Each structure stands twice: as C-alpha cells, then as structure tokens.
Amino acid sequence: MRAMVLDAPHQPLRLAELPIPQPNAEQVLIRVHACAVCRTDLHIVDGELTHPKLPLIPGHQIVGTIEAMGAKVDKFYVGQRVGVPWLGHTCDRCRYCRSGRENLCDFAEFTGYNLDGGYAEYTVADHRFCFALDSSFRDLQAAPLLCGGLIGYRAYSMTGDAKKIGFYGFGSSAHILIQLARYQGRQIFAFTRSGDITGQEFALQLGANWAGDSDTLPPEPLDAAIIFAPVGKLVPAALRAVAKGGIVVCAGIHMSDIPSFPYEILWEERMLRSVANLTRKDGEEFLALAPKVPIQTEVNAFPLTQANQALNTLRNGEITGSAVLVIDY
C-alpha cells in the first residue's frame, strides 16, 4: 500500500510502499477512503507534540470500509463504512477509565500518534473505538467530523447552557460547531487572526452574530468562549470578553505559552479549563446529532501524495473549513 510517513519531526512526509497491515483479534482492517488533516497532525510533524511513534503514518480523522476483521470483532461487518477518531485505545482499568473519563486514561494510545493512522491506503484500528457513520455524509464531508467535530463537541459541551459563545479561531472545529450552536438557538461571536476578512465573512455566512479580530472585544459580554487556535495570548483576551461567571475552554491539545494576566479578569467566578481528547460517549452523542442539524462541512480536497502541501496550507492559515486527503479507491 501507499502511505505518507513521518520519519522525524521537522521533516516532510515521504511517500512509501508498505505492506498492508494485518488486524489482530480486536482490530478491523480498513480500506481508507478519506482522512481529514488536523492541526494536531501539524503539531506532531512540527515537533510540538514530542513523543510520537516513529516512523509514523499520521492521520486520525479516517473514513473507510472494513475489508477484514479479527476473531473478537462483533460490532461491525465486512463492507461497512466506519470512522476512526483520535482516541485509539484505552486500558479500561485505570481510575480514569473506571470513572467514565477514558479520555484521560493513563495508558491511552492515539491514532496517528502512538498508532499508525490514515495517511495511507489501508489502516487497522481497534473496533471498540470505531464509529458507524450515517449514510447522509459522503466520505470527504464525514472525515472532519471525527476530530474537528468530536473534540470540538466536547469543548462545546463544557460551555453548559451558555447563550452567547465566542469562538477564537475559525477553522475546522469552529465551522462545524457553529452549525450545531445555531441549531440549538445560541449566538456565536467569531474571532479570527487580525485582518482575516475571508475567515470573518465565512463565519458570518455560517450564521455568526458578529465576527472580528481576536484582539478586540465583542460588542457585548459573552457567557462562554472556546479557544480553538493554539495561541496562548488568546486566553487573557477571552477572559476579558466573558461576563461574570463565564467559562473559557481551551480546546487544543497544544498551545503556545499563556502570558501572565491580572487576577481581576479571572475573578468574579470566571472559569478557565482545558479539554483533553474525547470519550466514545462524546462520539456517539455528536454523530447522532450531526445528521439532525444537518452539519455540512466545507472541504478542501488534496490527493494522498500532496499531504505535505495540505499541512503547509493549514500551517499558513490558508484553509477555509477543513483539508481532507482523498485516497484513490
């Protein structure tokens, strides 16, 4: 099979011919149709996430069909279309797993980081961490739901019943979650990098109540804010934007250092928290909601062999919506 492989951080991915992997008893063999490109992939390639398996096939927003199954697989059937997310395996024994917080598992393994992922024609995945996909979503449109959607949904859920929510960084996650927010009758205030008129217009087209630069205050105080961009200086900016009792959620797996800020912008019971990974429950809830909205993903397609170009386009902030690798099949 063809695969794009990372040999070391700060190096471009190389195209390789590799043996098709074989599933163990708990795994399914998946013929990959599409794999969305995530900012986390960029953090891995750029060495900001420092302990990947090497060499590594990146990619953790995988859509494909099952071609073979291990002896203990009882959840799917050969020929079924499934999605593979970031969370690839947990121990089911540690205190986090036993308390419904498998996203914090001490021994978790992640697709496209500890486990080979979907920048390839085939991959294997633990069937217990795969999701069936609604037939209303085509392959390319379904792929961004598997991280931008799923982990974005977990961050969104942390805002509780907030009516006015700020989205800092209007990329893959934000363009998905704004559709759910509008469906639920919430108001969204979109913040982009300074001068990103295209991103602001995109947010307004999707129903944002306001869009502007991230270094400005919104026209009214927010009940909550989600920081999707991996930029630490947005934390104090978001704290200044939320009202008393407001919540600021950091949605990324990596962020630049947060600068010091005065206690007064955290005071009055504002809350600052992070989101780590996802649970299977998050996935089931979100993928059941997505067809009801229905969520429509804006996709920029690249062939598998142009994975480096896709990553570079994301790195430069040139993607509107989501980048997706298309694997010929």
mmCIF file of N, CA, C and O in Angstrom, residues 1 18-30 67-71 116 122-126:
data_model
loop_
_atom_site.group_PDB
_atom_site.id
_atom_site.type_symbol
_atom_site.label_atom_id
_atom_site.label_comp_id
_atom_site.label_asym_id
_atom_site.label_seq_id
_atom_site.Cartn_x
_atom_site.Cartn_y
_atom_site.Cartn_z
ATOM 1 N N MET A 1 0.849 -1.195 0.000
ATOM 2 C CA MET A 1 0.000 0.000 0.000
ATOM 3 C C MET A 1 0.882 1.241 0.000
ATOM 4 O O MET A 1 2.031 1.215 0.437
ATOM 5 N N LEU A 18 4.409 0.200 1.593
ATOM 6 C CA LEU A 18 4.485 -0.610 2.797
ATOM 7 C C LEU A 18 3.554 -1.812 2.696
ATOM 8 O O LEU A 18 2.574 -1.776 1.939
ATOM 9 N N PRO A 19 3.822 -2.861 3.467
ATOM 10 C CA PRO A 19 2.880 -3.995 3.489
ATOM 11 C C PRO A 19 1.539 -3.561 4.071
ATOM 12 O O PRO A 19 1.475 -2.704 4.961
ATOM 13 N N ILE A 20 0.467 -4.142 3.587
ATOM 14 C CA ILE A 20 -0.849 -3.884 4.169
ATOM 15 C C ILE A 20 -0.864 -4.485 5.575
ATOM 16 O O ILE A 20 -0.512 -5.651 5.766
ATOM 17 N N PRO A 21 -1.237 -3.704 6.599
ATOM 18 C CA PRO A 21 -1.220 -4.244 7.968
ATOM 19 C C PRO A 21 -2.289 -5.315 8.145
ATOM 20 O O PRO A 21 -3.317 -5.311 7.451
ATOM 21 N N GLN A 22 -2.045 -6.201 9.075
ATOM 22 C CA GLN A 22 -2.993 -7.277 9.364
ATOM 23 C C GLN A 22 -3.644 -7.051 10.723
ATOM 24 O O GLN A 22 -2.949 -6.747 11.699
ATOM 25 N N PRO A 23 -4.957 -7.197 10.820
ATOM 26 C CA PRO A 23 -5.635 -6.922 12.096
ATOM 27 C C PRO A 23 -5.398 -8.024 13.118
ATOM 28 O O PRO A 23 -5.334 -9.208 12.768
ATOM 29 N N ASN A 24 -5.269 -7.603 14.397
ATOM 30 C CA ASN A 24 -5.249 -8.595 15.474
ATOM 31 C C ASN A 24 -6.694 -8.944 15.835
ATOM 32 O O ASN A 24 -7.643 -8.509 15.168
ATOM 33 N N ALA A 25 -6.877 -9.694 16.901
ATOM 34 C CA ALA A 25 -8.205 -10.219 17.231
ATOM 35 C C ALA A 25 -9.237 -9.134 17.460
ATOM 36 O O ALA A 25 -10.433 -9.319 17.197
ATOM 37 N N GLU A 26 -8.812 -7.961 17.967
ATOM 38 C CA GLU A 26 -9.739 -6.877 18.301
ATOM 39 C C GLU A 26 -9.822 -5.810 17.212
ATOM 40 O O GLU A 26 -10.563 -4.843 17.356
ATOM 41 N N GLN A 27 -9.092 -5.983 16.132
ATOM 42 C CA GLN A 27 -8.998 -4.925 15.135
ATOM 43 C C GLN A 27 -9.763 -5.230 13.855
ATOM 44 O O GLN A 27 -10.081 -6.387 13.559
ATOM 45 N N VAL A 28 -10.028 -4.155 13.116
ATOM 46 C CA VAL A 28 -10.559 -4.278 11.763
ATOM 47 C C VAL A 28 -9.528 -3.701 10.790
ATOM 48 O O VAL A 28 -8.800 -2.764 11.124
ATOM 49 N N LEU A 29 -9.465 -4.281 9.610
ATOM 50 C CA LEU A 29 -8.655 -3.743 8.521
ATOM 51 C C LEU A 29 -9.558 -2.832 7.696
ATOM 52 O O LEU A 29 -10.635 -3.255 7.245
ATOM 53 N N ILE A 30 -9.129 -1.596 7.513
ATOM 54 C CA ILE A 30 -9.947 -0.589 6.847
ATOM 55 C C ILE A 30 -9.270 -0.126 5.569
ATOM 56 O O ILE A 30 -8.087 0.237 5.575
ATOM 57 N N GLU A 67 -12.472 -4.248 5.458
ATOM 58 C CA GLU A 67 -12.156 -5.316 4.498
ATOM 59 C C GLU A 67 -11.879 -6.652 5.174
ATOM 60 O O GLU A 67 -11.990 -7.696 4.549
ATOM 61 N N ALA A 68 -11.512 -6.620 6.459
ATOM 62 C CA ALA A 68 -11.277 -7.860 7.199
ATOM 63 C C ALA A 68 -11.433 -7.552 8.684
ATOM 64 O O ALA A 68 -11.283 -6.402 9.108
ATOM 65 N N MET A 69 -11.728 -8.587 9.473
ATOM 66 C CA MET A 69 -11.969 -8.388 10.902
ATOM 67 C C MET A 69 -11.261 -9.464 11.718
ATOM 68 O O MET A 69 -11.143 -10.610 11.283
ATOM 69 N N GLY A 70 -10.812 -9.065 12.918
ATOM 70 C CA GLY A 70 -10.230 -10.015 13.844
ATOM 71 C C GLY A 70 -11.285 -10.919 14.459
ATOM 72 O O GLY A 70 -12.495 -10.641 14.388
ATOM 73 N N ALA A 71 -10.818 -11.987 15.099
ATOM 74 C CA ALA A 71 -11.727 -13.028 15.608
ATOM 75 C C ALA A 71 -12.686 -12.524 16.679
ATOM 76 O O ALA A 71 -13.780 -13.073 16.849
ATOM 77 N N ASP A 116 -0.326 3.917 13.994
ATOM 78 C CA ASP A 116 -0.356 4.402 12.618
ATOM 79 C C ASP A 116 -1.772 4.806 12.233
ATOM 80 O O ASP A 116 -2.760 4.170 12.634
ATOM 81 N N TYR A 122 -4.500 1.815 3.526
ATOM 82 C CA TYR A 122 -5.109 0.892 4.488
ATOM 83 C C TYR A 122 -4.640 1.254 5.893
ATOM 84 O O TYR A 122 -3.543 1.796 6.082
ATOM 85 N N THR A 123 -5.464 0.911 6.875
ATOM 86 C CA THR A 123 -5.057 1.031 8.265
ATOM 87 C C THR A 123 -5.795 -0.016 9.082
ATOM 88 O O THR A 123 -6.804 -0.590 8.616
ATOM 89 N N VAL A 124 -5.300 -0.293 10.272
ATOM 90 C CA VAL A 124 -6.025 -1.148 11.211
ATOM 91 C C VAL A 124 -6.402 -0.303 12.429
ATOM 92 O O VAL A 124 -5.714 0.649 12.773
ATOM 93 N N ALA A 125 -7.534 -0.669 13.051
ATOM 94 C CA ALA A 125 -7.996 0.068 14.222
ATOM 95 C C ALA A 125 -8.760 -0.866 15.142
ATOM 96 O O ALA A 125 -9.414 -1.822 14.687
ATOM 97 N N ASP A 126 -8.681 -0.601 16.435
ATOM 98 C CA ASP A 126 -9.449 -1.340 17.436
ATOM 99 C C ASP A 126 -10.931 -1.069 17.185
ATOM 100 O O ASP A 126 -11.376 0.081 17.226
#
